[in-house]
Amino acid sequence: MARIWAVIAIALAAAGVALYVAYFQPQEVALEALRGQVANQEREIALLEKRAANIAAERDGVRTEAGGLREQLAAKERELAELQTRVADLESVRGELQRASGELKQQVAAKERELAALRETQDELVDGLKKEIADRQVQVQRIRDRLRVELVDEILFDSGEAEIKTAGLEVLRRVGAILKKVEHRRIEVQGHTDNVPIKGALAKRFPTNWELSAARATNVARFLQDEAGIAPARLSATAVSEYRPRASNDSDDGRRRNRRIEILLGPLEPAADR
């Protein structure tokens, strides 16, 4: 009996081995293969996760860099806008400077023409009054853009008189003929005296040197208007009396120089100021 159970046990063991070999062993092999695949997948997943982390880090870096670039771009755009504004301002200033330069060139050219005409007038006066200049009766001077013709009183007036004498009329005709050709110039006639008080019967006509200088300047201005044909709007007469002496009144020669008529040529005043 025991032997039978031993045989049965052996048979069962053999059947179990056969069953394991036939069924469980392939399952274990398959399971091991699956485990290997899972391990491989896990390794691949780990690699992919690592790569994803790297890509995410790169993305974050790119985003950060993009944010910095956007800030730089905004700063450059602001800088460009400022530069464009400055360029526009500078172009406006350049336009104004160009216009001002053009106007200044025109003014300079006009002034050069005026000075050339003034020099020509001076030359004509000097040439036409050679004898009187040589005799120290007349002086012609140009001071910047003005011309001054200075005539001592003895060539125009008798002592204490305001009426122009014959010799003076001839001199004034020559002066007037030249001055008439000068355009766009005002002509001021100034009467000057020495400091000797007016006395006697003459004082009834000219109480002071103010009246004498005024009468002489007025008569010369009227002659330039009536005889020389100079437009009266360009003429003026001024009494200066004894208060702008050319020399000291302590000598005969000084007083002689101070008794004079000055004819001044200057720029016309603007219409609004006249």
Phi, psi and omega in degrees: 000315179299325181292322180298313180297330179290320180294318180299318182297318180295319181297319179294320179296318180295322179294322179295320179296317181297318179298317180299314182294320185282328188241306188285325182297315176300324180294319179295321179297316179297319180297319179296320178298319179296320177299319179297318178297318179298317179299318179297317180298319180297318178297319179294321177298318179299318178296317180295320178296320178296316178296319178297320179297319178297316180296320178298319178296317178297319178300315179297321178296318179296319178298317178297315179296320179297319178298317177297320179294322177297319178296317177298318179297316179297319179296318179294323178295320176296317179298318179297318179298319178296317179296320178297321177297316179296319178298317179298317178297316181294322177296322177296316178297318179299319178298317179296318179295321178296318177296317179296322179296318178297317178295319180296320178298319178295319179295318179297316179298318179296318179295322178296321177295318179298315181294323178296318178295323179293319177297321179296318178297316179300314180298320179296318180295316179298318180291323183279345183238035184303312183296313181296323177293318179297326180275006179061030176263339182224141171231139177237120182228143173247123179241103185055247183258024180233153180234136181234126174249118184248123181239125177292151189296331186294337179280340183250326189228150167284162184302127177076005183253159178245348177284137182285129181277170188302313180299323179293323178299320181294319178295316181294330177297316179296316179296315182297321180298325179284316183293331180298330182283347182277119180259159175057039176224135173274151182236115179251127177258121180249133175259128181234149177228174169276190183259015180282124180295148178277132184229172174069208183297329181297332182293340176291326179274321182229088184303326179220176178293341174299311181295321180295313181294325179293316181296318180295314180298319181295318181295321178293317179298318179295323178296316180298327177284308189282319186264320182273344177078025178279137182301128183297335179295339179269353187257150170209152179238134184229132174266128180245342181061224186260009196265005171227068183293145176275334181214179179289140178275009182278353180230159178298318182294321178296316179296323178299319180291328182285332177278101189204164169246131175247130174250115186250128175255120179224173179297147174294142177284150176304147183304324183292336182267351184271000000 
